[in-house]
Amino acid sequence: MIWDYQAPWWLPGGNAQTIYAAKLARRYSGPDPKWTRERWDTPDGDFVDVDWRSNDNSLPKDAPLLALFHGLEGSSSSHYAQAFAEETHKRGWHMAVPHFRGCSGEINWAPRAYHSGDFEEVGWILSRIRQQHRGHLFAVGISLGGNALMRWAGEMGQSARQVVDGIASVSSPIDLTASGNAIDAGINKVLYARMFLGTMKPRAMEKLKQFPGLFDPQELMAAQSLYEFDQVFTAPLHGFKNTDDYWERASAKPGLSRVQIPALLLNARNDPFIPASSLPTQAQVSDWVKLWQPAAGGHVGFASGAFPGDLQEMPWAVTEWMTQHG
């Protein structure tokens, strides 16, 4: 199966496709997604919150399950999570949205937060889901979550098959240096970096109240780019020397040749966050990895249909691919 997304005529350009999908496109046509939250204690004395779609309590326990790992500053309320909730409801699948630490509406307890290469956390979450679910298990990672998921698959190799039946990443910055530089440059810095920093800085300052002396608050508040923020906060808190070390070591791209489970990488070539030149070729990935690189779609955009459009085509294509290859 190959899905070649075609943007509607009324939605031209990567920025418009990105912003419209996030802010205005219809996310679902049926009932609002309902979530039931579980709190899981982590091995290091912290917690993660997992939201389970609760509209389908009558589903068989062993029906397929989709675990969705959200993007930077995302949650189960993100537009893509709600669109996938609609699609999995139609398919009769269960769905869970594990929240990276600090993203569920309550600050986490440990000094650490989350980061783009957090594959150990992804692995722990997937293993726990696998322990309690007997049916097919699929995982989708969006943007940051997709990089972490693909990084996990590359690290695990063949043993990943004991946990999941198939994975997919959507609009994921698998070359973090290329993507970080793109977000921090030109109009992207105004449109996107400022938006992310608007929530990341206050969250980091909350962390400082928990752990005084964790970082220099003046340096953090002076950060005007993701690079500068990661230099002060993300990199040192998660064991990296600096931003350059973090972006290099956390990127999933070098490990894609080691992936040994069905894996789909979907990246629009006009994604304002991800330069098309940084996307992998088939020669750079294993035979298990399928590349979808349509010309349009923006960053987690992919709205379709007549105005005002909806977001159902992409979740359908991704889950259909999983059905056929998982």
CSV table of N, CA and C in Angstrom, one decimal, residues 69-136:
chain,number,residue,atom,x,y,z
A,69,PHE,N,2.0,8.0,20.8
A,69,PHE,CA,3.0,8.9,21.5
A,69,PHE,C,2.9,10.3,20.9
A,70,HIS,N,2.6,11.2,21.7
A,70,HIS,CA,2.3,12.6,21.2
A,70,HIS,C,3.6,13.3,20.9
A,71,GLY,N,3.5,14.5,20.4
A,71,GLY,CA,4.6,15.3,20.0
A,71,GLY,C,4.9,16.3,21.1
A,72,LEU,N,5.8,17.3,20.8
A,72,LEU,CA,6.3,18.3,21.7
A,72,LEU,C,5.1,19.1,22.3
A,73,GLU,N,5.0,19.0,23.6
A,73,GLU,CA,4.0,19.8,24.3
A,73,GLU,C,2.6,19.3,24.0
A,74,GLY,N,2.5,18.0,23.5
A,74,GLY,CA,1.2,17.5,23.1
A,74,GLY,C,0.5,16.7,24.2
A,75,SER,N,-0.7,16.1,23.9
A,75,SER,CA,-1.5,15.4,24.9
A,75,SER,C,-2.6,14.6,24.2
A,76,SER,N,-3.5,14.0,24.9
A,76,SER,CA,-4.6,13.4,24.3
A,76,SER,C,-5.6,14.4,23.7
A,77,SER,N,-5.4,15.7,24.0
A,77,SER,CA,-6.3,16.7,23.5
A,77,SER,C,-5.8,17.2,22.1
A,78,SER,N,-4.6,16.8,21.7
A,78,SER,CA,-4.0,17.3,20.5
A,78,SER,C,-4.9,16.9,19.3
A,79,HIS,N,-4.8,17.7,18.2
A,79,HIS,CA,-5.7,17.4,17.1
A,79,HIS,C,-5.5,16.1,16.5
A,80,TYR,N,-4.2,15.6,16.4
A,80,TYR,CA,-3.9,14.3,15.8
A,80,TYR,C,-4.4,13.2,16.7
A,81,ALA,N,-4.3,13.3,18.0
A,81,ALA,CA,-4.8,12.3,18.9
A,81,ALA,C,-6.3,12.1,18.8
A,82,GLN,N,-7.0,13.2,18.7
A,82,GLN,CA,-8.5,13.1,18.5
A,82,GLN,C,-8.8,12.5,17.2
A,83,ALA,N,-8.0,12.8,16.1
A,83,ALA,CA,-8.3,12.2,14.8
A,83,ALA,C,-8.1,10.7,14.8
A,84,PHE,N,-7.0,10.3,15.5
A,84,PHE,CA,-6.7,8.9,15.6
A,84,PHE,C,-7.8,8.2,16.5
A,85,ALA,N,-8.3,8.9,17.5
A,85,ALA,CA,-9.3,8.3,18.3
A,85,ALA,C,-10.6,8.0,17.5
A,86,GLU,N,-10.9,8.9,16.5
A,86,GLU,CA,-12.0,8.7,15.7
A,86,GLU,C,-11.8,7.5,14.8
A,87,GLU,N,-10.6,7.3,14.2
A,87,GLU,CA,-10.3,6.2,13.3
A,87,GLU,C,-10.3,4.9,14.0
A,88,THR,N,-9.7,4.9,15.2
A,88,THR,CA,-9.6,3.6,15.9
A,88,THR,C,-11.0,3.2,16.4
A,89,HIS,N,-11.8,4.2,16.7
A,89,HIS,CA,-13.2,3.9,17.1
A,89,HIS,C,-13.9,3.2,15.9
A,90,LYS,N,-13.8,3.7,14.7
A,90,LYS,CA,-14.4,3.1,13.6
A,90,LYS,C,-13.9,1.7,13.3
A,91,ARG,N,-12.6,1.4,13.6
A,91,ARG,CA,-12.1,0.1,13.3
A,91,ARG,C,-12.3,-0.9,14.4
A,92,GLY,N,-12.9,-0.4,15.5
A,92,GLY,CA,-13.1,-1.3,16.6
A,92,GLY,C,-11.8,-1.7,17.4
A,93,TRP,N,-10.9,-0.7,17.4
A,93,TRP,CA,-9.6,-0.9,18.1
A,93,TRP,C,-9.7,-0.1,19.5
A,94,HIS,N,-8.9,-0.6,20.4
A,94,HIS,CA,-8.7,0.2,21.6
A,94,HIS,C,-7.6,1.2,21.3
A,95,MET,N,-7.5,2.2,22.2
A,95,MET,CA,-6.5,3.3,22.0
A,95,MET,C,-6.1,3.8,23.3
A,96,ALA,N,-4.8,4.1,23.4
A,96,ALA,CA,-4.2,4.7,24.6
A,96,ALA,C,-3.2,5.8,24.2
A,97,VAL,N,-3.2,6.8,25.0
A,97,VAL,CA,-2.3,8.0,24.8
A,97,VAL,C,-1.5,8.1,26.0
A,98,PRO,N,-0.2,7.5,26.0
A,98,PRO,CA,0.6,7.7,27.2
A,98,PRO,C,1.2,9.2,27.1
A,99,HIS,N,1.2,9.9,28.2
A,99,HIS,CA,1.8,11.2,28.2
A,99,HIS,C,3.2,11.2,28.7
A,100,PHE,N,4.1,11.9,27.9
A,100,PHE,CA,5.4,12.1,28.4
A,100,PHE,C,5.3,12.9,29.7
A,101,ARG,N,6.4,12.7,30.5
A,101,ARG,CA,6.3,13.3,31.9
A,101,ARG,C,6.1,14.8,31.8
A,102,GLY,N,5.1,15.3,32.6
A,102,GLY,CA,4.8,16.7,32.7
A,102,GLY,C,3.8,17.2,31.6
A,103,CYS,N,3.4,16.3,30.7
A,103,CYS,CA,2.5,16.7,29.7
A,103,CYS,C,1.0,16.4,29.9
A,104,SER,N,0.7,15.9,31.0
A,104,SER,CA,-0.7,15.5,31.3
A,104,SER,C,-1.5,16.5,32.1
A,105,GLY,N,-0.9,17.6,32.3
A,105,GLY,CA,-1.6,18.7,33.1
A,105,GLY,C,-1.1,18.8,34.5
A,106,GLU,N,-0.2,17.9,34.9
A,106,GLU,CA,0.3,18.0,36.3
A,106,GLU,C,1.8,17.7,36.2
A,107,ILE,N,2.6,18.6,36.8
A,107,ILE,CA,4.0,18.5,36.8
A,107,ILE,C,4.5,17.2,37.4
A,108,ASN,N,5.5,16.5,36.8
A,108,ASN,CA,6.0,15.3,37.3
A,108,ASN,C,6.9,15.5,38.5
A,109,TRP,N,7.2,14.4,39.2
A,109,TRP,CA,7.9,14.6,40.5
A,109,TRP,C,9.4,14.6,40.4
A,110,ALA,N,10.0,14.0,39.4
A,110,ALA,CA,11.4,13.9,39.3
A,110,ALA,C,12.0,15.1,38.7
A,111,PRO,N,13.3,15.3,38.8
A,111,PRO,CA,14.0,16.5,38.2
A,111,PRO,C,13.9,16.4,36.7
A,112,ARG,N,13.9,15.2,36.1
A,112,ARG,CA,13.9,15.1,34.6
A,112,ARG,C,12.5,15.4,34.1
A,113,ALA,N,12.5,15.6,32.8
A,113,ALA,CA,11.2,15.8,32.1
A,113,ALA,C,11.1,14.8,31.0
A,114,TYR,N,11.1,15.3,29.7
A,114,TYR,CA,11.1,14.3,28.6
A,114,TYR,C,11.9,14.9,27.5
A,115,HIS,N,12.2,14.1,26.5
A,115,HIS,CA,13.0,14.6,25.4
A,115,HIS,C,12.8,13.8,24.1
A,116,SER,N,13.4,14.3,23.0
A,116,SER,CA,13.1,13.7,21.7
A,116,SER,C,13.6,12.2,21.6
A,117,GLY,N,14.6,11.9,22.3
A,117,GLY,CA,15.2,10.6,22.2
A,117,GLY,C,14.9,9.6,23.3
A,118,ASP,N,13.7,9.9,24.0
A,118,ASP,CA,13.4,9.2,25.2
A,118,ASP,C,12.9,7.8,25.0
A,119,PHE,N,13.8,7.0,24.3
A,119,PHE,CA,13.4,5.6,23.9
A,119,PHE,C,13.2,4.7,25.1
A,120,GLU,N,14.0,4.9,26.1
A,120,GLU,CA,13.8,4.0,27.3
A,120,GLU,C,12.4,4.1,27.9
A,121,GLU,N,11.9,5.4,28.0
A,121,GLU,CA,10.5,5.6,28.5
A,121,GLU,C,9.5,4.9,27.5
A,122,VAL,N,9.7,5.1,26.2
A,122,VAL,CA,8.8,4.5,25.3
A,122,VAL,C,8.8,3.0,25.4
A,123,GLY,N,10.0,2.4,25.6
A,123,GLY,CA,10.1,0.9,25.8
A,123,GLY,C,9.4,0.5,27.0
A,124,TRP,N,9.6,1.2,28.1
A,124,TRP,CA,9.0,0.8,29.4
A,124,TRP,C,7.4,0.8,29.3
A,125,ILE,N,6.9,1.9,28.6
A,125,ILE,CA,5.5,2.0,28.5
A,125,ILE,C,4.9,0.9,27.6
A,126,LEU,N,5.6,0.7,26.4
A,126,LEU,CA,5.1,-0.4,25.5
A,126,LEU,C,5.1,-1.7,26.2
A,127,SER,N,6.2,-2.0,26.9
A,127,SER,CA,6.3,-3.3,27.6
A,127,SER,C,5.1,-3.5,28.6
A,128,ARG,N,4.8,-2.4,29.3
A,128,ARG,CA,3.7,-2.5,30.3
A,128,ARG,C,2.4,-2.7,29.6
A,129,ILE,N,2.2,-2.0,28.5
A,129,ILE,CA,0.9,-2.2,27.7
A,129,ILE,C,0.9,-3.7,27.2
A,130,ARG,N,2.0,-4.2,26.7
A,130,ARG,CA,2.0,-5.5,26.2
A,130,ARG,C,1.7,-6.6,27.3
A,131,GLN,N,2.1,-6.3,28.5
A,131,GLN,CA,1.8,-7.2,29.6
A,131,GLN,C,0.3,-7.4,29.9
A,132,GLN,N,-0.4,-6.3,29.6
A,132,GLN,CA,-1.8,-6.4,29.9
A,132,GLN,C,-2.8,-6.5,28.7
A,133,HIS,N,-2.2,-6.5,27.5
A,133,HIS,CA,-3.0,-6.6,26.3
A,133,HIS,C,-2.6,-7.9,25.5
A,134,ARG,N,-3.6,-8.7,25.2
A,134,ARG,CA,-3.3,-10.0,24.5
A,134,ARG,C,-3.4,-9.9,23.0
A,135,GLY,N,-4.1,-8.9,22.5
A,135,GLY,CA,-4.3,-8.8,21.1
A,135,GLY,C,-3.2,-8.1,20.4
A,136,HIS,N,-3.4,-7.7,19.1
A,136,HIS,CA,-2.4,-7.0,18.3
A,136,HIS,C,-2.1,-5.6,19.0
